[in-house]
Amino acid sequence: PGTVLVSDIRPGASSSNPDQLTSTGGFLYFRANDGGGAGLELWRSNGNAAGTVLVRDILAGATGSGLTGLTAFGNSVVFAANDGLGAGIEPWISDGTTSGTRIVADVRLGTTSSSPAQFVTASPSRFFFVANDGTNGTELFTSDGTSGGTALLDIYPGSTSSSPQDMIAAFGGVVFEANAPGLGREPWRSNGTTG
């Protein structure tokens, strides 16, 4: 009796295909498609049908914003998405409201995507991700959820990528493997500062 359908998001036999289930701040966040013209976008639920709602149609229309990497960050979630307004795929944040769902920073200026990935929350006030700004290759970034608080941590100076991988939260920051000049791929850690 305690196992019930939360909401038939896409009424009928067709599936809404919910995935990337992420819990924070007393809500469940996920991607789903209600078949109503928004495509695969960000949803939020308090565990019942009335409280299960589309947060925002980030890329207006049925295409979907390509939302991926949904990760809890404090009482918000961070992810990669494209709103189709010229920034490409960049990091986004949402507090569960339409107005509070916004791009964090245009890491790679212009229409080319920085393609952020591997979002990891290190504390309630800081998260990390990997992206390509078009100048320094694929490198580590840190952010407090604002454009001004988003910074590059360049491990392999120049245009060569350090390509951080396998990133997890540890030691008050993140640990990961990366490539650096003369070292090859080795374990690294960061607290969010260059030093």
Coordinates of C-alpha atoms in Angstrom, one line a residue:
P1 CA 0.0 0.0 0.0
G2 CA 3.0 2.3 0.4
T3 CA 4.1 1.8 -3.2
V4 CA 2.2 4.1 -5.5
L5 CA 2.5 6.0 -8.8
V6 CA 3.7 9.5 -8.0
S7 CA 2.3 11.0 -11.2
D8 CA 1.3 10.0 -14.7
I9 CA 3.4 12.8 -16.2
R10 CA 2.6 11.7 -19.8
P11 CA -1.0 10.5 -19.6
G12 CA -1.8 7.3 -21.5
A13 CA 0.4 4.4 -22.5
S14 CA 3.3 6.6 -23.7
S15 CA 6.2 7.0 -21.2
S16 CA 7.6 10.3 -19.8
N17 CA 10.9 8.4 -19.3
P18 CA 12.0 10.1 -16.0
D19 CA 15.7 9.7 -15.3
Q20 CA 18.6 11.4 -13.5
L21 CA 16.6 11.3 -10.2
T22 CA 18.2 13.7 -7.7
S23 CA 16.9 14.5 -4.2
T24 CA 17.7 17.7 -2.4
G25 CA 15.9 20.3 -0.3
G26 CA 12.9 18.0 0.3
F27 CA 12.2 17.6 -3.5
L28 CA 13.0 15.2 -6.2
Y29 CA 14.4 16.6 -9.4
F30 CA 14.5 14.7 -12.7
R31 CA 14.2 14.9 -16.5
A32 CA 11.0 13.9 -18.1
N33 CA 8.8 14.5 -21.2
D34 CA 5.1 15.1 -20.7
G35 CA 4.4 15.0 -24.4
G36 CA 2.9 18.4 -24.2
G37 CA 5.5 20.2 -26.4
A38 CA 8.3 20.9 -23.9
G39 CA 10.4 17.9 -24.7
L40 CA 12.8 16.3 -22.2
E41 CA 13.2 19.0 -19.5
L42 CA 13.6 19.6 -15.7
W43 CA 10.9 18.5 -13.4
R44 CA 10.4 18.7 -9.6
S45 CA 8.2 16.6 -7.3
N46 CA 7.3 16.6 -3.6
G47 CA 6.2 13.0 -3.9
N48 CA 2.6 13.4 -5.0
A49 CA 0.8 14.2 -8.3
A50 CA -0.2 17.7 -7.4
G51 CA 3.3 18.6 -6.4
T52 CA 4.9 17.2 -9.6
V53 CA 5.6 20.0 -12.0
L54 CA 7.7 21.1 -14.9
V55 CA 10.3 23.6 -13.5
R56 CA 11.1 25.3 -16.8
D57 CA 11.0 24.7 -20.5
I58 CA 14.6 25.7 -20.9
L59 CA 14.8 25.3 -24.7
A60 CA 11.3 26.4 -25.8
G61 CA 9.6 23.9 -27.9
A62 CA 9.6 20.1 -28.2
T63 CA 13.3 19.6 -28.8
G64 CA 14.4 19.6 -25.2
S65 CA 17.4 21.4 -23.8
G66 CA 19.7 18.3 -23.7
L67 CA 19.8 18.6 -19.9
T68 CA 22.3 16.2 -18.4
G69 CA 24.5 15.7 -15.4
L70 CA 21.8 16.6 -12.8
T71 CA 23.5 17.0 -9.4
A72 CA 22.4 18.2 -6.0
F73 CA 24.0 21.5 -4.9
G74 CA 22.7 22.7 -1.5
N75 CA 19.0 23.0 -1.9
S76 CA 19.4 23.5 -5.7
V77 CA 20.5 21.4 -8.6
V78 CA 23.2 22.0 -11.2
F79 CA 23.4 20.5 -14.7
A80 CA 24.4 21.1 -18.3
A81 CA 21.8 22.5 -20.7
N82 CA 21.2 24.6 -23.9
D83 CA 18.5 27.2 -24.0
G84 CA 19.0 27.8 -27.7
L85 CA 19.7 31.5 -27.2
G86 CA 23.3 31.5 -28.4
A87 CA 25.4 30.2 -25.5
G88 CA 25.4 26.5 -26.4
I89 CA 25.6 23.8 -23.8
E90 CA 26.7 25.5 -20.5
P91 CA 26.4 25.0 -16.8
W92 CA 23.0 25.8 -15.3
I93 CA 21.5 26.0 -11.8
S94 CA 17.9 25.7 -10.5
D95 CA 16.3 26.3 -7.1
G96 CA 13.1 24.6 -8.4
T97 CA 11.4 27.7 -9.6
T98 CA 11.1 29.0 -13.2
S99 CA 12.8 32.3 -12.4
G100 CA 15.5 30.6 -10.3
T101 CA 16.5 28.3 -13.2
R102 CA 19.3 30.1 -15.0
I103 CA 22.7 29.7 -16.7
V104 CA 25.6 29.8 -14.3
A105 CA 28.2 31.1 -16.7
D106 CA 28.9 31.2 -20.4
V107 CA 32.2 29.3 -20.0
R108 CA 33.0 29.3 -23.7
L109 CA 31.8 32.6 -25.1
G110 CA 29.8 32.6 -28.2
T111 CA 27.6 29.8 -29.7
T112 CA 30.1 27.0 -29.3
S113 CA 29.4 24.8 -26.2
S114 CA 31.9 24.4 -23.3
S115 CA 30.1 21.0 -22.8
P116 CA 30.3 20.9 -19.0
A117 CA 30.3 17.4 -17.4
Q118 CA 31.3 15.5 -14.2
F119 CA 29.5 17.8 -11.8
V120 CA 30.6 17.2 -8.3
T121 CA 29.4 19.1 -5.2
A122 CA 32.2 19.5 -2.7
S123 CA 30.3 21.6 -0.1
P124 CA 26.9 23.5 0.2
S125 CA 28.6 26.5 -1.4
R126 CA 30.9 25.0 -4.1
F127 CA 30.8 22.6 -6.9
F128 CA 33.2 21.4 -9.6
F129 CA 32.9 20.4 -13.2
V130 CA 35.0 19.8 -16.3
A131 CA 34.6 22.0 -19.4
N132 CA 36.4 23.4 -22.4
D133 CA 36.6 27.2 -22.6
G134 CA 38.0 27.2 -26.1
T135 CA 41.4 28.4 -25.1
N136 CA 42.8 26.1 -22.4
G137 CA 41.4 22.8 -23.5
T138 CA 39.3 20.5 -21.3
E139 CA 40.1 21.5 -17.7
L140 CA 38.7 21.7 -14.2
F141 CA 36.3 24.5 -13.1
T142 CA 34.9 25.5 -9.8
S143 CA 31.8 27.6 -9.1
D144 CA 29.6 29.0 -6.3
G145 CA 26.7 29.1 -8.7
T146 CA 27.3 32.6 -10.0
S147 CA 29.1 33.8 -13.1
G148 CA 31.6 35.8 -11.1
G149 CA 32.2 32.9 -8.8
T150 CA 33.0 30.4 -11.6
A151 CA 36.8 29.9 -12.2
L152 CA 39.2 27.9 -14.3
L153 CA 41.7 25.7 -12.5
D154 CA 44.2 25.1 -15.3
I155 CA 46.2 21.9 -14.6
Y156 CA 47.9 21.6 -18.0
P157 CA 48.9 25.2 -19.0
G158 CA 48.2 26.2 -22.6
S159 CA 45.8 24.7 -25.0
T160 CA 46.6 21.1 -24.1
S161 CA 43.9 19.4 -22.1
S162 CA 44.5 17.8 -18.7
S163 CA 41.1 16.0 -19.2
P164 CA 40.2 15.4 -15.6
Q165 CA 38.3 12.1 -15.0
D166 CA 36.8 10.0 -12.3
M167 CA 36.1 13.0 -10.1
I168 CA 34.6 12.5 -6.6
A169 CA 34.2 14.7 -3.5
A170 CA 36.9 14.2 -0.9
F171 CA 39.2 16.1 1.5
G172 CA 36.9 19.2 1.5
G173 CA 37.2 19.4 -2.3
V174 CA 37.5 17.0 -5.1
V175 CA 40.0 14.3 -6.2
F176 CA 40.4 13.1 -9.7
E177 CA 42.9 11.8 -12.3
A178 CA 44.4 14.3 -14.8
N179 CA 47.3 14.8 -17.2
A180 CA 50.0 17.4 -16.5
P181 CA 53.3 18.2 -18.3
G182 CA 56.0 15.6 -17.6
L183 CA 53.8 13.6 -15.3
G184 CA 51.3 11.8 -17.4
R185 CA 48.0 10.8 -15.7
E186 CA 48.2 10.9 -11.9
P187 CA 45.9 11.5 -8.9
W188 CA 45.1 15.2 -8.1
R189 CA 43.1 17.0 -5.5
S190 CA 41.6 20.5 -5.4
N191 CA 39.9 22.7 -2.8
G192 CA 38.8 25.2 -5.5
T193 CA 41.8 27.5 -5.4
T194 CA 44.7 27.5 -7.9
G195 CA 47.2 27.1 -5.1

